[in-house]
PDB file of C-alpha atoms in Angstrom:
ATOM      1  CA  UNK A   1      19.646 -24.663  31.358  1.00 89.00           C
ATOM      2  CA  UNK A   2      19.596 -22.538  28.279  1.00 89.00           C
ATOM      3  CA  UNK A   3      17.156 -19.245  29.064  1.00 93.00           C
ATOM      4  CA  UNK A   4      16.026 -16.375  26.732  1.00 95.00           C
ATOM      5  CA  UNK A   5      13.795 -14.069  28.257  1.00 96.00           C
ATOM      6  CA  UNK A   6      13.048 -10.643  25.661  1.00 98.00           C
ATOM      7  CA  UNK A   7      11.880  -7.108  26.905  1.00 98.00           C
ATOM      8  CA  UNK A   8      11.331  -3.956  25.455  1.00 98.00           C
ATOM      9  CA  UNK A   9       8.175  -4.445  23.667  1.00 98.00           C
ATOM     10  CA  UNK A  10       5.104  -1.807  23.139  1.00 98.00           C
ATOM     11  CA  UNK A  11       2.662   0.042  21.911  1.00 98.00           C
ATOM     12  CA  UNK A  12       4.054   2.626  19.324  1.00 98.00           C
ATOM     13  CA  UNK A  13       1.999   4.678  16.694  1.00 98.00           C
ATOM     14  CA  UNK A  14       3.469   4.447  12.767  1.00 98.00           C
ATOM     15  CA  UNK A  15       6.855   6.004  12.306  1.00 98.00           C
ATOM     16  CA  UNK A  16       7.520   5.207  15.857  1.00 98.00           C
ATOM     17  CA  UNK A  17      10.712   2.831  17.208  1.00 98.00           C
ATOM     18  CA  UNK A  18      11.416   0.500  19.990  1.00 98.00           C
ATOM     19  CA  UNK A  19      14.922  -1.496  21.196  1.00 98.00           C
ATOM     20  CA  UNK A  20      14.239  -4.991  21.878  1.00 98.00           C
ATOM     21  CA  UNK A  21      16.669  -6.802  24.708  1.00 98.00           C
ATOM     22  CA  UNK A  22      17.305 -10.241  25.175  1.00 97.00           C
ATOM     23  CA  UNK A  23      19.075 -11.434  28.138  1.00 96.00           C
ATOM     24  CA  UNK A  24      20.780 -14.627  28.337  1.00 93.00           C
ATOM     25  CA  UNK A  25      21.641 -17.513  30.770  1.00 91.00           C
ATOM     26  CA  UNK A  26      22.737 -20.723  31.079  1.00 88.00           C
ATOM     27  CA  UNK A  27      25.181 -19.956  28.286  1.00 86.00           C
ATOM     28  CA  UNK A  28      28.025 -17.559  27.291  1.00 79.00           C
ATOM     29  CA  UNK A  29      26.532 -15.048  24.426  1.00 72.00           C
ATOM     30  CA  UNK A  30      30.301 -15.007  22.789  1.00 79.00           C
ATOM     31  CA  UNK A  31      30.220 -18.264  21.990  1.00 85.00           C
ATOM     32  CA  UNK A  32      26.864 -18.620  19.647  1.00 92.00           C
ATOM     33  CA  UNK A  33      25.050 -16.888  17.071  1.00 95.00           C
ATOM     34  CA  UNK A  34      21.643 -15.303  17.721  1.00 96.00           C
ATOM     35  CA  UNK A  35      18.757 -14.153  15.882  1.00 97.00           C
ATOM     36  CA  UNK A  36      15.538 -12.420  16.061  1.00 98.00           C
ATOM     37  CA  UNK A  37      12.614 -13.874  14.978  1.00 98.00           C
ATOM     38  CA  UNK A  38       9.001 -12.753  14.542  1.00 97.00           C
ATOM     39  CA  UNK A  39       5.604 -14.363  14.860  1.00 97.00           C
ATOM     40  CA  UNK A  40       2.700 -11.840  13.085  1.00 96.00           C
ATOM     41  CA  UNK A  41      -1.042 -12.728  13.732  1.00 95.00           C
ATOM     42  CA  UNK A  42      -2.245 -15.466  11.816  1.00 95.00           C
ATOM     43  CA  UNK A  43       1.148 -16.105  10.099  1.00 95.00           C
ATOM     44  CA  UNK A  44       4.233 -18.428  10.612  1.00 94.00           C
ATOM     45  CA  UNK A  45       7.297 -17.748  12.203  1.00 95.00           C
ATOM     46  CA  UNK A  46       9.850 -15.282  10.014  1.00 95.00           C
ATOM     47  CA  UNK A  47      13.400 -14.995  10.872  1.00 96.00           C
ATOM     48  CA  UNK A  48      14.477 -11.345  10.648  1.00 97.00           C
ATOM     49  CA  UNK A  49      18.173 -10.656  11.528  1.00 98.00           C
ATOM     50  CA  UNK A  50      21.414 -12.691  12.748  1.00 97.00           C
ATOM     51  CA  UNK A  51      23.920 -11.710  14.878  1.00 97.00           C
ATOM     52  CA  UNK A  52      27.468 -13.325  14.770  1.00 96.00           C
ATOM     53  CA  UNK A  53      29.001 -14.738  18.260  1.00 93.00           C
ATOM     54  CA  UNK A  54      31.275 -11.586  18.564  1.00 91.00           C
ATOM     55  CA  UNK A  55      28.761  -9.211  16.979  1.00 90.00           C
ATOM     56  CA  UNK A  56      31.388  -8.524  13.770  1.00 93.00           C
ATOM     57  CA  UNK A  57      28.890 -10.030  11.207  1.00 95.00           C
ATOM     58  CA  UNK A  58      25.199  -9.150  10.946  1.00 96.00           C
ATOM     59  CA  UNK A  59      22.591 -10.325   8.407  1.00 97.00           C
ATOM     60  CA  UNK A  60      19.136  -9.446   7.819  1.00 97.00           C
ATOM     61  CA  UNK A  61      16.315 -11.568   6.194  1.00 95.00           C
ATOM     62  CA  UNK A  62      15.513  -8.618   3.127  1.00 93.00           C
ATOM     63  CA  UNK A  63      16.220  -5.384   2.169  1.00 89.00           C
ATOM     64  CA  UNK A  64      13.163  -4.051   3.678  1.00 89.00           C
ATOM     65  CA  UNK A  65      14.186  -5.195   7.497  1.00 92.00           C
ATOM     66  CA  UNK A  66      17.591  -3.870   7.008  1.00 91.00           C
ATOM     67  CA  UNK A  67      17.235  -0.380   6.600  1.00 95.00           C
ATOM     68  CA  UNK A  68      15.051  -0.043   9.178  1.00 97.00           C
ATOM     69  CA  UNK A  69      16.098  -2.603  11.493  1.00 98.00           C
ATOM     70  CA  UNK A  70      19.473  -3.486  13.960  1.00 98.00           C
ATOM     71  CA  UNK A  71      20.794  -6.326  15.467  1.00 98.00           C
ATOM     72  CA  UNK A  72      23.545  -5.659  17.867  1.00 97.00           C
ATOM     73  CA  UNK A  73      25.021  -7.104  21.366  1.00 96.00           C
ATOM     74  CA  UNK A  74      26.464  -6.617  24.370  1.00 95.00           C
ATOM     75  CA  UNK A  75      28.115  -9.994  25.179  1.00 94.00           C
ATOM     76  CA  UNK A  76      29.607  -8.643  28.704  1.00 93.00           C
ATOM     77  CA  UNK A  77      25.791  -8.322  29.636  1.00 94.00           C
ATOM     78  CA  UNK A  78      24.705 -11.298  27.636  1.00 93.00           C
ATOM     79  CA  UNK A  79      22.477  -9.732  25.787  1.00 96.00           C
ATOM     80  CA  UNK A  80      21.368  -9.146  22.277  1.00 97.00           C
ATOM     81  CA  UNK A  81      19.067  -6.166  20.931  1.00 98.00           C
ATOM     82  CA  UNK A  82      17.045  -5.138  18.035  1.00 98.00           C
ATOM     83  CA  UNK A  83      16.785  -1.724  17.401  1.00 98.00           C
ATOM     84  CA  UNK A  84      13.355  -1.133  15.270  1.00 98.00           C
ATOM     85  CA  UNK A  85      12.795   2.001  13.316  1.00 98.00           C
ATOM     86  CA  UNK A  86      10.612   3.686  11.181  1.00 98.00           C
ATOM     87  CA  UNK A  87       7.617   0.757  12.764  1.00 98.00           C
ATOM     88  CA  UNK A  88       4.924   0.061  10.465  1.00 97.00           C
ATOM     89  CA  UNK A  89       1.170  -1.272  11.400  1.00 97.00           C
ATOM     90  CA  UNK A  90       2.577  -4.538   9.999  1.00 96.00           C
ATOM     91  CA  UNK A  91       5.413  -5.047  12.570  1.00 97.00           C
ATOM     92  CA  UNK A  92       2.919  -5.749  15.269  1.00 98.00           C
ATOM     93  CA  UNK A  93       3.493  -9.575  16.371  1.00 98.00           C
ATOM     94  CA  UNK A  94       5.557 -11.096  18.796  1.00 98.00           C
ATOM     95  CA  UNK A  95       9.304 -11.059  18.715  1.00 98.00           C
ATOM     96  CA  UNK A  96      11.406 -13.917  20.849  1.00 98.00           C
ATOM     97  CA  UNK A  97      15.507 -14.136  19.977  1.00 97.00           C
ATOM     98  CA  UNK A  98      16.987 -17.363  19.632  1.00 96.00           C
ATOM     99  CA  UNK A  99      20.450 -19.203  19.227  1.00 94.00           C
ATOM    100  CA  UNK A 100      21.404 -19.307  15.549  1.00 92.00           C
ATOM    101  CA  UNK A 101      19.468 -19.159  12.737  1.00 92.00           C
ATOM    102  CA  UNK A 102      15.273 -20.698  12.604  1.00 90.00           C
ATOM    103  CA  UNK A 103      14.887 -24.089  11.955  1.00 88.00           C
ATOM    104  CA  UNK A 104      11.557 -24.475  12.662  1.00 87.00           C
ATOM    105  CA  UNK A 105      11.444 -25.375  15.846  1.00 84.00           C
ATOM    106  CA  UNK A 106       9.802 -24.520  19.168  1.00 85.00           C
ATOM    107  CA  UNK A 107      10.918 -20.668  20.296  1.00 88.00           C
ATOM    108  CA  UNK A 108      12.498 -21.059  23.913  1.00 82.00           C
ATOM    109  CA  UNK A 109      11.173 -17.496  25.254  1.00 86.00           C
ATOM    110  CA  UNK A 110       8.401 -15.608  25.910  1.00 94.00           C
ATOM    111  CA  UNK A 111       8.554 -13.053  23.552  1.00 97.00           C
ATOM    112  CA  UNK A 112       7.709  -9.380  23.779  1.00 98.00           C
ATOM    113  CA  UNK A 113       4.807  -7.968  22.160  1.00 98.00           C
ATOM    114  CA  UNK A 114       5.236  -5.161  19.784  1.00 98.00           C
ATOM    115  CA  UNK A 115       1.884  -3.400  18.423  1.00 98.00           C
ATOM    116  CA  UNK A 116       1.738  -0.695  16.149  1.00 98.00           C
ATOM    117  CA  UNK A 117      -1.230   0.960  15.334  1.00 97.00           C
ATOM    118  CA  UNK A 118      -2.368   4.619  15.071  1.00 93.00           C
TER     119      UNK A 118
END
């Protein structure tokens, strides 16, 4: 069974950054694609940044997310990360990773709350 379970979620004022981990099971991280995705309050699920199977290509969903946002991985530990920088108030939502890119489906994990507020 396929398991994504994400950590490293917080409180953090403006300006402030946090490094997101997601640890995988069930599967072998080298083999698949993964993303991070975002749920804000009271809007729909945004994809925000893909990481290729060996970690040699990286995308991002704008121009906004990539300079202040990375998506890297650690495939001996199975684990992806997103290193967030420069937070605003409007980063605060839940963020869960995922295999591939969105679709629209249901998100597998639990997610790790990130809040940013002054």
């Amino acid at each position: 069974e396929v398991q994504l379970v994400e950590s490293g979620g917080g409180s953090v004022q403006p300006g402030g950054s946090l490094r997101l981990s997601c640890v995988g099971s069930g599967f072998t991280t080298n083999t698949t694609g993964m993303s991070w995705v975002r749920q804000r309050p009271g809007k729909r699920v945004e994809w925000l940044a893909f990481s290729s199977s060996g970690g040699e290509l990286a995308r991002y969903s704008d121009y906004y997310v990539r300079n202040r946002f990375i998506i890297s991985r650690d495939n001996a530990r199975n684990t992806l990360y997103l290193q967030m920088n420069d937070l605003e108030v409007e980063d605060t939502g839940m963020y869960y990773c995922i295999l591939g890119y969105y679709n629209g489906g249901p998100i597998p994990g639990p997610g790790t709350q990130v809040t940013v507020s002054e």
